[in-house]
Coordinates of C-alpha atoms in Angstrom, one line a residue:
M224 CA -70.2 -9.1 62.2
L225 CA -67.3 -9.3 63.6
S226 CA -69.1 -9.1 66.7
A227 CA -70.0 -12.5 66.4
V228 CA -69.0 -14.9 68.9
C229 CA -68.5 -18.8 69.4
A230 CA -69.2 -21.4 72.0
R231 CA -67.0 -20.9 74.9
G232 CA -66.5 -25.4 74.2
G233 CA -64.6 -24.1 71.2
G234 CA -65.0 -25.8 67.6
H235 CA -66.6 -23.5 65.3
A236 CA -65.3 -20.4 64.3
P237 CA -67.8 -17.3 63.9
H238 CA -68.9 -16.9 60.2
V239 CA -68.1 -13.1 58.9
P240 CA -71.2 -12.4 56.3
R241 CA -70.4 -11.1 52.6
G242 CA -70.2 -7.1 53.1
A243 CA -69.2 -7.4 56.7
A244 CA -66.2 -5.3 56.1
R245 CA -68.3 -2.7 54.6
R246 CA -70.7 -2.3 57.7
L247 CA -67.7 -2.7 59.9
H248 CA -66.4 0.6 58.3
A249 CA -69.6 2.0 59.5
Q250 CA -69.5 0.6 62.6
A251 CA -65.9 1.5 63.5
Q252 CA -66.0 4.3 66.0
R253 CA -63.5 7.4 66.9
G254 CA -62.2 7.1 70.1
P255 CA -64.1 8.2 73.2
G256 CA -65.3 11.9 73.3
Q257 CA -64.7 14.8 74.9
R258 CA -63.7 14.5 78.4
R259 CA -62.7 16.9 81.8
L260 CA -58.9 17.0 82.4
C261 CA -58.3 16.7 86.2
E262 CA -56.3 19.8 86.4
P263 CA -54.5 18.8 89.6
V264 CA -53.2 15.5 88.2
L265 CA -52.4 17.3 84.9
Q266 CA -50.6 20.4 86.6
L267 CA -48.2 17.6 88.3
F268 CA -47.5 15.6 85.2
D269 CA -46.4 18.7 83.6
R270 CA -44.1 19.3 86.4
Q271 CA -42.8 16.4 86.3
Y272 CA -42.9 15.2 82.9
S273 CA -41.2 17.7 81.4
E274 CA -38.1 17.5 83.7
E275 CA -38.1 13.7 83.4
L276 CA -38.9 13.6 79.4
G277 CA -38.1 16.8 77.8
P278 CA -39.6 17.5 74.4
L279 CA -41.1 13.9 74.6
W280 CA -43.6 15.2 76.7
T281 CA -44.8 17.8 74.5
T282 CA -46.3 15.3 72.5
A283 CA -47.0 13.0 75.2
R284 CA -49.2 15.7 76.5
E285 CA -51.0 16.4 73.9
V286 CA -52.0 13.0 72.8
L287 CA -52.8 11.6 76.3
C288 CA -55.0 14.9 76.6
Q289 CA -57.0 14.2 73.7
P290 CA -58.6 10.4 73.5
Q291 CA -60.5 11.0 70.6
C292 CA -56.8 10.8 69.0
W293 CA -55.8 7.4 70.5
Q294 CA -55.2 4.4 68.7
Y295 CA -57.3 1.0 69.4
A296 CA -55.4 -2.2 68.5
V297 CA -57.2 -5.5 67.6
M298 CA -56.3 -8.7 68.9
L299 CA -57.5 -12.0 67.4
N300 CA -58.6 -14.7 70.0
R301 CA -57.0 -17.6 68.4
F302 CA -59.9 -20.1 70.1
C303 CA -62.5 -18.8 68.2
A304 CA -61.4 -17.0 64.6
S305 CA -63.0 -16.7 61.7
A306 CA -60.7 -17.4 58.3
E307 CA -62.5 -14.2 57.2
L308 CA -61.4 -11.7 60.0
Q309 CA -57.8 -11.1 59.3
P310 CA -58.7 -10.3 55.1
R311 CA -61.5 -8.0 56.4
L312 CA -59.1 -6.3 58.6
R313 CA -57.0 -5.3 55.9
A314 CA -59.5 -4.3 54.0
L315 CA -60.2 -1.7 56.3
G316 CA -56.6 -0.7 56.2
Y317 CA -55.5 -2.7 59.6
S318 CA -52.1 -3.9 59.4
G319 CA -50.0 -7.0 61.3
L320 CA -48.2 -5.6 64.8
L321 CA -45.8 -8.5 64.6
P322 CA -44.2 -10.6 62.1
P323 CA -46.1 -13.8 61.6
A324 CA -43.2 -15.8 61.9
S325 CA -42.1 -14.3 65.3
S326 CA -45.3 -15.0 67.5
P327 CA -48.5 -17.2 67.3
L328 CA -50.3 -13.8 68.7
R329 CA -51.8 -12.0 66.0
C330 CA -52.4 -8.5 66.8
F331 CA -53.7 -5.7 64.4
V332 CA -53.0 -2.0 64.1
H333 CA -54.5 1.1 62.1
P334 CA -52.6 4.1 61.6
A335 CA -56.2 6.2 62.5
P336 CA -58.2 6.5 65.7
L337 CA -60.5 4.0 64.8
R338 CA -62.3 1.6 67.5
L339 CA -64.3 -1.5 66.3
P340 CA -67.5 -2.4 68.8
S341 CA -66.7 -3.4 71.8
Q342 CA -68.5 -6.9 72.7
R343 CA -70.2 -7.6 75.8
H344 CA -69.6 -10.5 77.7
R345 CA -72.1 -13.1 77.7
P346 CA -71.3 -16.6 79.7
G347 CA -70.7 -19.6 77.9
Q348 CA -69.9 -17.7 74.7
L349 CA -66.0 -16.4 73.3
K350 CA -65.1 -13.4 71.6
P351 CA -63.2 -13.2 68.2
Y352 CA -61.2 -10.1 69.1
F353 CA -59.8 -8.1 72.3
L354 CA -59.4 -4.2 72.1
L355 CA -56.2 -3.1 73.5
N356 CA -53.3 -0.2 73.7
A357 CA -51.0 -2.2 71.6
A358 CA -48.2 -1.0 73.6
S359 CA -49.5 -2.9 76.7
L360 CA -48.4 -6.3 74.6
L361 CA -44.9 -5.5 75.4
P362 CA -44.7 -7.3 78.9
V363 CA -46.0 -10.4 77.5
L364 CA -43.8 -10.7 74.8
A365 CA -40.7 -9.8 76.9
L366 CA -42.1 -12.2 79.0
G367 CA -41.8 -15.0 76.5
A368 CA -43.9 -18.0 77.7
A369 CA -43.4 -21.2 76.4
D370 CA -45.5 -24.5 76.2
G371 CA -46.1 -26.5 79.2
E372 CA -44.2 -23.7 81.8
S373 CA -45.8 -22.5 85.0
V374 CA -46.7 -18.8 84.9
L375 CA -47.8 -16.4 87.1
D376 CA -49.4 -13.1 86.5
L377 CA -49.3 -11.3 89.6
C378 CA -51.5 -8.3 89.7
S379 CA -53.6 -9.6 86.5
A380 CA -56.8 -7.8 86.2
P381 CA -58.6 -6.9 83.9
G382 CA -57.0 -9.7 82.3
G383 CA -55.8 -8.7 78.5
K384 CA -52.1 -9.4 79.7
A385 CA -53.4 -13.0 80.6
V386 CA -55.2 -13.8 77.7
A387 CA -52.3 -12.6 75.1
V388 CA -50.1 -15.3 76.9
M389 CA -53.2 -17.8 76.3
Q390 CA -52.6 -16.5 72.3
S391 CA -48.9 -17.0 73.0
A392 CA -48.3 -20.4 73.7
T393 CA -50.3 -22.9 75.8
P394 CA -48.8 -23.0 79.8
G395 CA -48.8 -25.8 81.9
L396 CA -50.1 -23.3 84.6
L397 CA -51.0 -19.8 84.5
L398 CA -52.3 -18.4 87.4
C399 CA -53.9 -14.9 87.3
N400 CA -54.1 -13.3 90.8
E401 CA -55.8 -10.2 91.5
W402 CA -56.5 -8.9 95.4
D403 CA -58.8 -6.4 94.7
G404 CA -62.2 -8.0 94.2
R405 CA -64.5 -5.5 92.0
R406 CA -61.5 -6.2 89.8
W407 CA -60.8 -10.2 90.3
K408 CA -64.8 -10.4 88.7
W409 CA -63.9 -8.1 85.6
L410 CA -61.0 -10.5 85.6
A411 CA -63.0 -13.5 85.7
E412 CA -65.5 -12.6 82.9
T413 CA -62.4 -11.4 80.4
L414 CA -61.2 -14.8 80.7
E415 CA -64.3 -16.9 80.2
S416 CA -64.7 -14.5 76.9
F417 CA -61.4 -15.4 75.5
I418 CA -60.2 -18.7 76.9
P419 CA -62.7 -22.2 76.4
A420 CA -63.5 -24.1 79.2
R421 CA -61.4 -27.2 78.4
F422 CA -58.5 -24.9 79.6
S423 CA -59.8 -24.4 83.4
H424 CA -57.5 -26.8 84.6
A425 CA -54.7 -24.7 83.6
V426 CA -55.9 -21.2 83.6
Q427 CA -56.7 -20.6 87.4
V428 CA -58.1 -17.4 88.9
S429 CA -57.2 -16.5 92.2
N430 CA -58.2 -13.8 94.8
R431 CA -54.6 -13.0 97.2
D432 CA -52.6 -10.0 98.0
G433 CA -49.5 -10.2 95.7
R434 CA -47.3 -9.6 98.3
V435 CA -47.8 -13.8 99.8
F436 CA -47.1 -15.3 96.6
G437 CA -43.3 -15.0 97.8
R438 CA -43.9 -17.1 101.0
I439 CA -46.8 -19.4 99.9
A440 CA -45.1 -20.5 96.4
E441 CA -41.4 -20.3 96.6
G442 CA -40.0 -21.3 93.9
L443 CA -42.9 -22.6 92.0
Y444 CA -42.8 -20.4 88.8
D445 CA -41.2 -20.5 85.6
K446 CA -42.1 -17.2 84.8
V447 CA -44.2 -14.6 86.8
L448 CA -45.5 -11.1 85.7
V449 CA -45.7 -8.3 87.3
D450 CA -47.6 -5.4 86.0
A451 CA -47.9 -3.5 89.2
P452 CA -50.6 -1.1 90.3
C453 CA -49.0 2.4 89.3
S454 CA -50.6 6.1 89.0
N455 CA -52.5 5.0 85.4
D456 CA -51.5 8.2 83.2
R457 CA -54.1 8.1 80.6
S458 CA -57.0 6.7 83.4
W459 CA -56.0 9.6 86.1
L460 CA -55.8 12.5 83.8
F461 CA -59.7 12.0 83.9
C462 CA -60.5 11.0 87.4
P463 CA -63.6 12.8 88.2
G464 CA -62.9 15.7 89.8
P465 CA -60.4 17.2 91.6
D466 CA -60.6 16.4 94.7
R467 CA -60.3 12.7 93.7
G468 CA -57.5 13.8 91.4
A469 CA -56.0 15.5 94.9
E470 CA -56.8 12.1 96.5
R471 CA -54.5 9.8 94.2
I472 CA -51.5 12.7 94.2
R473 CA -51.9 12.0 98.1
G474 CA -51.4 8.2 97.9
R475 CA -48.6 8.5 94.4
E476 CA -45.9 8.5 96.5
A477 CA -46.6 4.7 98.6
L478 CA -46.8 3.3 94.9
P479 CA -43.1 2.8 94.6
E480 CA -42.9 0.6 98.1
L481 CA -45.8 -1.6 97.2
Q482 CA -44.0 -2.3 93.7
T483 CA -41.2 -3.6 95.2
Q484 CA -43.1 -5.7 97.7
L485 CA -44.7 -7.1 94.9
L486 CA -41.3 -7.4 92.9
R487 CA -39.8 -9.4 96.0
S488 CA -42.5 -11.5 96.9
A489 CA -42.2 -12.5 92.5
V490 CA -38.9 -13.3 92.8
A491 CA -39.4 -15.3 95.7
A492 CA -42.0 -17.4 93.9
L493 CA -39.6 -17.7 90.5
R494 CA -37.6 -20.4 90.3
P495 CA -33.7 -20.3 89.6
G496 CA -33.2 -19.8 86.3
G497 CA -36.9 -18.5 85.9
A498 CA -37.8 -14.6 84.2
L499 CA -39.8 -11.7 85.7
V500 CA -41.4 -9.1 83.7
Y501 CA -42.1 -5.9 85.4
S502 CA -44.4 -3.2 83.6
T503 CA -46.3 -0.4 84.5
C504 CA -49.1 2.0 82.6
T505 CA -47.1 5.6 83.6
L506 CA -44.0 7.6 82.6
S507 CA -43.1 8.5 86.1
R508 CA -39.5 7.3 86.7
A509 CA -39.9 7.1 90.4
E510 CA -42.2 4.1 89.7
N511 CA -40.4 2.9 86.9
G512 CA -36.6 2.2 86.7
A513 CA -35.9 3.7 90.0
V514 CA -37.7 0.4 91.7
V515 CA -36.4 -2.0 88.9
E516 CA -32.8 -0.1 89.9
A517 CA -33.8 -0.8 94.1
L518 CA -34.9 -4.2 93.3
L519 CA -31.7 -5.2 91.9
R520 CA -29.4 -3.5 94.5
S521 CA -31.4 -5.4 97.1
C522 CA -31.3 -9.0 94.8
P523 CA -28.0 -10.1 94.2
S524 CA -29.2 -13.1 92.5
L525 CA -31.5 -11.0 89.9
Q526 CA -29.9 -10.5 86.5
L527 CA -31.3 -7.2 84.3
E528 CA -32.2 -8.7 80.5
D529 CA -31.4 -6.6 77.2
L530 CA -34.7 -5.9 75.7
G531 CA -33.4 -3.6 72.6
G532 CA -33.8 -6.4 70.1
L533 CA -37.6 -5.8 71.0
A534 CA -38.0 -2.6 71.0
D535 CA -36.0 -3.1 67.6
S536 CA -38.9 -5.3 66.4
L537 CA -41.3 -2.7 67.0
A538 CA -39.8 0.4 66.3
Q539 CA -41.9 1.2 62.9
H540 CA -45.0 1.1 65.8
F541 CA -44.1 2.5 69.3
T542 CA -41.9 5.3 70.4
F543 CA -39.1 4.9 72.7
A544 CA -37.8 7.3 75.1
P545 CA -34.0 7.1 74.5
P546 CA -32.4 4.8 77.1
A547 CA -31.7 6.0 80.3
G548 CA -31.7 3.2 83.1
P549 CA -33.1 -0.1 82.8
G550 CA -36.1 -1.4 81.1
L551 CA -37.9 0.2 77.9
L552 CA -40.6 3.2 78.1
V553 CA -43.0 3.7 75.2
V554 CA -44.1 7.4 75.1
P555 CA -47.3 8.1 73.5
D556 CA -46.5 10.5 70.2
A557 CA -48.7 11.8 67.2
G558 CA -49.9 9.2 65.0
R559 CA -48.1 6.2 67.4
T560 CA -50.7 7.1 70.3
W561 CA -49.3 3.5 72.0
G562 CA -48.2 3.9 75.8
P563 CA -47.3 4.8 78.6
M564 CA -45.9 1.4 79.1
F565 CA -42.8 0.8 80.7
V566 CA -41.0 -3.0 80.7
A567 CA -38.3 -4.4 82.3
K568 CA -37.1 -8.0 82.3
M569 CA -35.1 -10.1 84.6
R570 CA -33.7 -13.1 85.2
K571 CA -33.0 -15.0 89.0
L572 CA -29.6 -16.6 88.5
R573 CA -29.8 -19.1 91.4

């Protein structure tokens, strides 16, 4: 079965017995069932996103309000992958998200909202695949980490993007930082589940406020990813109860300032010539393009990079909002339920 695991030290891939595709098809689950929407959050989103996105919000709203229609991508773990895994996925109707020549990363998507079985964390054992929103790979693809580079994942939990970086390259250092204690533990478990112990010298985990890195690690990193705390649209729509929703709405206005502070720290931690990628999982213009524009105004050493080629290469899978400022915005759509995901890339010139 595809839910088999490998010893974390690496070496042997899990065997996929005959008939696994048939059993997997029976095991593949539809997305989460009906959950109660948080009306205060939905009303806020309706007011804001209908103005910012126009007709795109109509379809995005329908998708976001129906978790049972959400699609789930399957990212293979190159450190624990069976040779039979890809053929089995293709037999189930999955196809590759990326052309094989474009990246070592292997991710498969399905046109239906199928969800393969999740796997429990087991200390010392590797998992063969990671379930994710395919659009969450955009920041990693934009970052373009290369072998031997020093990479900082400033807001790393739950760890999917760090895992994706390690599927794409072998950095000399990948520092995965998470300030929140509970999420830091989640991050550490994710990394243990997907990255062999032999990389422990290169893949490190820290528990610091991301805003201090510009001071304690000035000019140290070749690449920095800031997947910032945001008003996570998918999660917020289903937060438990109107009181919790109202609490999140009250705190939402402070997010752009926090995001900007994290980005300024990231800029300082970059070496000249290094690349910075900023991403969120919200449709909010105030947390996306507006934050990038403010950063560019305050940091003349930064230059915005064009991501049009990346968008073109994934246009058959993702629905992108029309250009309206810096960065790319993936908007959930019928049959393309990926997103929300915003990503922008900048280069530090000096």
